[in-house]
Amino acid sequence: MQIFHTVNGLRQSLVAARSTGKRIGFVPTMGNLHDAHIALIKQAQQTNDVVVCSIFVNGLQFGLNEDWDKYPRTLEADSGRLRDAGCDFLFHPNDQEMYPNGLDTQTRVICPTMTDVLCGASRPGHFEGVTTVVTKLFNIVQPDEAVFGMKDFQQLAVIRRMTEDLCVPVVITGAPIHREPDGLAMSSRNSFLTPEERPKANQLYLSLNWIVSQINAGNRDYKTLEKQASEQIEDVGFRADYISVCNSKTLQMAADDDRDITVLGAMYTSGARLIDNISLN
Ligand code: PAF
């Protein structure tokens, strides 16, 4: 695996690959890689000749009181895992390389409406940071396909919408959520759970599943279901940020006759904010 820290270095190598007709797959990450990330690499390998992974803890998508400074930076372990997985290129730029003109004056990409709800409501500016960095990364890598995990369902929907609206020539693929044996969705932020919290941290998943079973049984009182699921989470000692039954495409509250529904949730533990979702067919 070749490691690049500069835009120009990576671009030159990708020009060479592209000129021999190779199809390029891309997996953007913020590092601290776990099995779910490696599954994204494997998925990208299935449909591409060359796979690029980026590791960049993007300051633009973290709020002032969020965990940018304590976000785990584990480059050595990450590059070992990527090498073992057969990843071809790792792009690991620093802040100066990604934002040479500074964060404050950086041109931004804004995807309205969809980013004001759910995680966007409690993390103002977060999705603007994501769409901006992903656009930059797409311009740097120019992949044929980019693979994102479905755990960040809102992020995936926003990126799909952004690429459609801006005619970005890249196929966006969503990869299934990877879960621990008790159902907890794999996340870099799970490392912030205390030993006391960890056995109860699957409550978000259990409560989302409970809503799904209620809907499947014909219950369409989404507001009450959301409230009851939040109470279940609070009963085990966490704080629900939101629990929402949404239209999967628009991310607005689901209507009674909506059939493409996703139940999404976020909850606070003592040191992390965890998210999860389940889609109904
Ligand atoms: O999902 C993530 O890890 C990040 O939001 C992403 C897509 C790499 C952009 O920084």
Short mmCIF file of C-alpha atoms and ligand atoms in Angstrom, two decimals:
data_model
loop_
_atom_site.label_atom_id
_atom_site.label_comp_id
_atom_site.label_asym_id
_atom_site.label_seq_id
_atom_site.Cartn_x
_atom_site.Cartn_y
_atom_site.Cartn_z
CA MET A 1 0.00 0.00 0.00
CA GLN A 2 1.26 3.44 -0.91
CA ILE A 3 0.73 6.27 1.59
CA PHE A 4 0.34 9.88 0.43
CA HIS A 5 0.21 13.03 2.51
CA THR A 6 -0.17 15.51 -0.35
CA VAL A 7 -2.90 16.09 -2.92
CA ASN A 8 -0.37 16.22 -5.76
CA GLY A 9 1.37 12.98 -4.81
CA LEU A 10 -1.91 11.05 -4.69
CA ARG A 11 -3.19 12.64 -7.88
CA GLN A 12 -0.08 11.67 -9.86
CA SER A 13 -0.39 8.03 -8.86
CA LEU A 14 -4.10 7.99 -9.62
CA VAL A 15 -3.55 9.55 -13.06
CA ALA A 16 -1.23 6.62 -13.81
CA ALA A 17 -3.84 4.08 -12.62
CA ARG A 18 -6.68 5.80 -14.49
CA SER A 19 -4.69 5.97 -17.73
CA THR A 20 -4.44 2.18 -17.77
CA GLY A 21 -8.24 1.98 -17.55
CA LYS A 22 -8.41 1.07 -13.86
CA ARG A 23 -11.66 1.71 -12.01
CA ILE A 24 -11.12 3.59 -8.77
CA GLY A 25 -13.06 2.93 -5.57
CA PHE A 26 -12.89 5.29 -2.60
CA VAL A 27 -13.58 4.91 1.14
CA PRO A 28 -13.35 8.19 3.08
CA THR A 29 -12.82 7.77 6.84
CA MET A 30 -11.63 9.65 9.90
CA GLY A 31 -9.45 6.71 10.99
CA ASN A 32 -9.52 4.62 14.18
CA LEU A 33 -10.52 1.84 11.83
CA HIS A 34 -12.56 -1.14 12.99
CA ASP A 35 -14.15 -4.13 11.24
CA ALA A 36 -16.95 -2.05 9.72
CA HIS A 37 -14.40 0.18 7.93
CA ILE A 38 -12.55 -2.86 6.62
CA ALA A 39 -15.89 -4.18 5.30
CA LEU A 40 -16.20 -0.92 3.31
CA ILE A 41 -12.74 -1.51 1.80
CA LYS A 42 -13.72 -5.10 0.91
CA GLN A 43 -16.95 -3.87 -0.64
CA ALA A 44 -15.07 -1.29 -2.74
CA GLN A 45 -12.63 -3.98 -3.88
CA GLN A 46 -15.46 -6.06 -5.31
CA THR A 47 -16.35 -3.54 -8.00
CA ASN A 48 -13.11 -1.58 -8.50
CA ASP A 49 -9.52 -2.28 -9.57
CA VAL A 50 -7.87 0.15 -7.20
CA VAL A 51 -9.09 1.23 -3.76
CA VAL A 52 -8.17 4.50 -2.06
CA CYS A 53 -8.89 5.07 1.63
CA SER A 54 -8.57 8.52 3.19
CA ILE A 55 -7.98 9.21 6.86
CA PHE A 56 -8.62 12.81 7.86
CA VAL A 57 -10.18 14.00 11.11
CA ASN A 58 -12.07 16.87 9.55
CA GLY A 59 -12.20 19.86 11.92
CA LEU A 60 -14.84 21.52 9.74
CA GLN A 61 -17.50 18.98 10.74
CA PHE A 62 -16.96 19.21 14.53
CA GLY A 63 -18.74 21.81 16.66
CA LEU A 64 -16.84 23.92 19.22
CA ASN A 65 -17.80 21.68 22.16
CA GLU A 66 -17.41 18.40 20.30
CA ASP A 67 -14.70 15.75 20.40
CA TRP A 68 -12.32 16.81 17.57
CA ASP A 69 -9.31 17.03 19.89
CA LYS A 70 -9.99 13.70 21.63
CA TYR A 71 -11.04 11.84 18.45
CA PRO A 72 -8.69 8.80 18.41
CA ARG A 73 -5.79 9.15 15.95
CA THR A 74 -4.34 5.69 15.39
CA LEU A 75 -2.48 5.94 12.09
CA GLU A 76 -0.02 3.12 12.67
CA ALA A 77 -2.68 0.55 13.56
CA ASP A 78 -4.96 1.87 10.80
CA SER A 79 -2.34 1.57 8.07
CA GLY A 80 -1.56 -1.99 9.22
CA ARG A 81 -5.22 -2.95 8.96
CA LEU A 82 -5.55 -1.34 5.54
CA ARG A 83 -2.42 -3.08 4.30
CA ASP A 84 -3.72 -6.44 5.54
CA ALA A 85 -7.03 -5.76 3.77
CA GLY A 86 -5.20 -5.16 0.46
CA CYS A 87 -6.03 -1.44 0.20
CA ASP A 88 -3.91 0.15 -2.56
CA PHE A 89 -3.59 3.80 -1.52
CA LEU A 90 -3.94 5.60 1.79
CA PHE A 91 -4.42 9.38 1.66
CA HIS A 92 -3.55 11.00 5.00
CA PRO A 93 -3.32 14.77 4.59
CA ASN A 94 -2.82 17.23 7.43
CA ASP A 95 -5.03 20.27 8.09
CA GLN A 96 -2.78 22.61 6.11
CA GLU A 97 -2.94 20.32 3.06
CA MET A 98 -6.74 20.10 3.16
CA TYR A 99 -7.46 23.69 4.22
CA PRO A 100 -4.49 25.79 3.01
CA ASN A 101 -6.54 29.00 3.29
CA GLY A 102 -7.79 28.19 6.80
CA LEU A 103 -11.18 26.95 7.94
CA ASP A 104 -12.92 30.31 8.32
CA THR A 105 -12.61 31.36 4.68
CA GLN A 106 -13.00 27.88 3.18
CA THR A 107 -15.62 27.69 0.39
CA ARG A 108 -18.52 25.56 1.66
CA VAL A 109 -20.98 23.11 0.12
CA ILE A 110 -24.47 23.38 1.62
CA CYS A 111 -27.28 20.86 1.24
CA PRO A 112 -30.34 22.61 2.71
CA THR A 113 -33.37 21.19 4.59
CA MET A 114 -32.12 17.61 4.94
CA THR A 115 -29.26 18.82 7.10
CA ASP A 116 -31.42 20.83 9.54
CA VAL A 117 -33.13 17.77 11.06
CA LEU A 118 -32.03 14.76 13.16
CA CYS A 119 -28.25 14.93 13.76
CA GLY A 120 -28.15 18.28 11.93
CA ALA A 121 -30.49 19.82 14.52
CA SER A 122 -28.15 19.04 17.41
CA ARG A 123 -24.91 19.48 15.45
CA PRO A 124 -25.31 22.79 13.59
CA GLY A 125 -22.78 23.10 10.76
CA HIS A 126 -21.82 19.41 10.96
CA PHE A 127 -23.18 18.37 7.57
CA GLU A 128 -21.80 21.48 5.89
CA GLY A 129 -18.39 20.31 7.10
CA VAL A 130 -19.06 16.80 5.79
CA THR A 131 -20.34 17.87 2.34
CA THR A 132 -17.46 20.32 1.98
CA VAL A 133 -14.72 17.82 2.84
CA VAL A 134 -16.34 15.01 0.83
CA THR A 135 -16.58 17.30 -2.22
CA LYS A 136 -12.90 18.17 -1.81
CA LEU A 137 -11.98 14.50 -1.43
CA PHE A 138 -14.06 13.58 -4.48
CA ASN A 139 -12.24 16.26 -6.49
CA ILE A 140 -8.87 15.01 -5.28
CA VAL A 141 -9.50 11.27 -5.81
CA GLN A 142 -12.05 11.47 -8.67
CA PRO A 143 -13.33 7.99 -7.85
CA ASP A 144 -15.72 5.96 -9.98
CA GLU A 145 -17.43 4.75 -6.81
CA ALA A 146 -17.42 5.84 -3.17
CA VAL A 147 -18.57 3.56 -0.34
CA PHE A 148 -20.12 4.89 2.88
CA GLY A 149 -21.47 3.01 5.89
CA MET A 150 -25.24 3.02 6.40
CA LYS A 151 -24.83 3.63 10.13
CA ASP A 152 -24.56 7.33 9.24
CA PHE A 153 -27.85 7.10 7.36
CA GLN A 154 -28.38 10.86 7.25
CA GLN A 155 -24.83 11.43 6.02
CA LEU A 156 -25.34 8.88 3.24
CA ALA A 157 -28.66 10.48 2.21
CA VAL A 158 -27.10 13.96 2.22
CA ILE A 159 -24.11 12.81 0.16
CA ARG A 160 -26.39 11.08 -2.34
CA ARG A 161 -28.42 14.26 -2.66
CA MET A 162 -25.31 16.45 -2.96
CA THR A 163 -23.77 14.34 -5.74
CA GLU A 164 -27.11 14.30 -7.58
CA ASP A 165 -27.63 18.08 -7.23
CA LEU A 166 -24.04 18.93 -8.24
CA CYS A 167 -23.81 16.27 -11.00
CA VAL A 168 -20.72 14.73 -9.41
CA PRO A 169 -19.77 11.73 -11.59
CA VAL A 170 -19.44 9.16 -8.81
CA VAL A 171 -21.57 6.17 -7.83
CA ILE A 172 -22.47 6.33 -4.12
CA THR A 173 -22.80 2.93 -2.46
CA GLY A 174 -24.16 2.31 1.03
CA ALA A 175 -22.71 -0.63 2.98
CA PRO A 176 -24.71 -2.49 5.67
CA ILE A 177 -24.22 -1.65 9.34
CA HIS A 178 -21.75 -3.88 11.18
CA ARG A 179 -22.89 -4.80 14.67
CA GLU A 180 -21.35 -6.28 17.80
CA PRO A 181 -22.93 -9.60 18.88
CA ASP A 182 -25.41 -7.73 21.16
CA GLY A 183 -26.54 -5.47 18.30
CA LEU A 184 -24.51 -2.33 19.14
CA ALA A 185 -23.52 -0.69 15.84
CA MET A 186 -19.73 -0.61 15.42
CA SER A 187 -18.36 2.91 15.80
CA SER A 188 -15.04 4.55 16.57
CA ARG A 189 -16.87 6.35 19.39
CA ASN A 190 -17.72 3.05 21.15
CA SER A 191 -14.21 3.28 22.62
CA PHE A 192 -15.51 6.18 24.76
CA LEU A 193 -18.03 3.90 26.54
CA THR A 194 -17.19 3.10 30.16
CA PRO A 195 -17.16 -0.58 31.27
CA GLU A 196 -20.45 0.09 33.13
CA GLU A 197 -22.07 1.66 30.06
CA ARG A 198 -20.96 -0.88 27.46
CA PRO A 199 -23.41 -3.73 28.37
CA LYS A 200 -26.36 -1.27 28.14
CA ALA A 201 -25.21 0.60 25.04
CA ASN A 202 -27.21 -1.67 22.72
CA GLN A 203 -30.39 -0.06 24.13
CA LEU A 204 -30.55 2.35 21.17
CA TYR A 205 -30.64 -0.62 18.79
CA LEU A 206 -33.17 -2.48 20.97
CA SER A 207 -35.47 0.55 21.08
CA LEU A 208 -35.27 1.14 17.32
CA ASN A 209 -36.07 -2.55 16.82
CA TRP A 210 -39.01 -2.23 19.19
CA ILE A 211 -40.42 0.64 17.07
CA VAL A 212 -39.97 -1.46 13.91
CA SER A 213 -41.91 -4.34 15.48
CA GLN A 214 -44.69 -1.92 16.49
CA ILE A 215 -44.92 -0.48 12.97
CA ASN A 216 -44.93 -3.97 11.48
CA ALA A 217 -47.82 -4.78 13.79
CA GLY A 218 -49.77 -1.85 12.32
CA ASN A 219 -49.07 0.92 14.86
CA ARG A 220 -48.77 4.25 12.98
CA ASP A 221 -48.72 6.54 16.03
CA TYR A 222 -45.11 7.51 15.33
CA LYS A 223 -44.95 10.39 17.83
CA THR A 224 -45.95 8.13 20.74
CA LEU A 225 -43.58 5.38 19.59
CA GLU A 226 -40.71 7.89 19.45
CA LYS A 227 -41.53 9.14 22.96
CA GLN A 228 -41.75 5.63 24.41
CA ALA A 229 -38.46 4.56 22.81
CA SER A 230 -36.76 7.68 24.26
CA GLU A 231 -38.08 6.72 27.70
CA GLN A 232 -36.68 3.18 27.32
CA ILE A 233 -33.26 4.71 26.64
CA GLU A 234 -33.56 7.04 29.62
CA ASP A 235 -34.64 4.13 31.84
CA VAL A 236 -31.22 2.45 31.37
CA GLY A 237 -29.36 5.69 32.15
CA PHE A 238 -28.65 7.32 28.78
CA ARG A 239 -30.15 10.47 27.25
CA ALA A 240 -31.93 10.20 23.92
CA ASP A 241 -31.07 13.04 21.54
CA TYR A 242 -33.78 12.09 19.07
CA ILE A 243 -35.74 9.05 17.95
CA SER A 244 -37.48 9.65 14.61
CA VAL A 245 -39.57 7.67 12.18
CA CYS A 246 -38.68 9.23 8.82
CA ASN A 247 -39.22 9.01 5.11
CA SER A 248 -35.94 7.35 4.00
CA LYS A 249 -35.32 9.74 1.11
CA THR A 250 -36.39 13.15 2.45
CA LEU A 251 -35.61 12.44 6.13
CA GLN A 252 -38.77 14.34 7.07
CA MET A 253 -41.23 12.75 9.52
CA ALA A 254 -42.90 9.75 7.87
CA ALA A 255 -46.49 10.13 6.73
CA ASP A 256 -49.06 7.40 7.48
CA ASP A 257 -48.96 6.14 3.88
CA ASP A 258 -45.15 6.23 3.52
CA ARG A 259 -43.75 2.79 2.76
CA ASP A 260 -40.04 3.70 2.50
CA ILE A 261 -39.40 4.32 6.18
CA THR A 262 -36.27 4.46 8.32
CA VAL A 263 -36.25 4.70 12.11
CA LEU A 264 -33.27 6.74 13.26
CA GLY A 265 -31.92 7.56 16.69
CA ALA A 266 -29.08 9.19 18.58
CA MET A 267 -28.28 8.99 22.29
CA TYR A 268 -25.73 10.49 24.64
CA THR A 269 -23.58 8.37 26.93
CA SER A 270 -21.18 9.98 29.42
CA GLY A 271 -18.45 10.41 26.80
CA ALA A 272 -20.01 9.87 23.39
CA ARG A 273 -22.99 10.45 21.16
CA LEU A 274 -24.00 7.21 19.40
CA ILE A 275 -26.26 6.90 16.34
CA ASP A 276 -28.09 4.01 14.73
CA ASN A 277 -30.96 3.29 12.34
CA ILE A 278 -33.10 0.52 10.90
CA SER A 279 -34.89 0.69 7.55
CA LEU A 280 -38.25 -1.00 6.96
CA ASN A 281 -39.08 -2.37 3.59
O1 PAF B 1 -18.15 9.27 8.14
C1 PAF B 1 -17.04 9.79 8.34
O2 PAF B 1 -16.11 9.18 8.86
C2 PAF B 1 -16.85 11.24 7.93
O3 PAF B 1 -18.00 11.99 8.15
C3 PAF B 1 -16.34 11.41 6.50
C4 PAF B 1 -17.36 10.90 5.49
C5 PAF B 1 -15.03 10.65 6.32
C6 PAF B 1 -16.09 12.88 6.20
O4 PAF B 1 -15.16 13.43 7.06
#
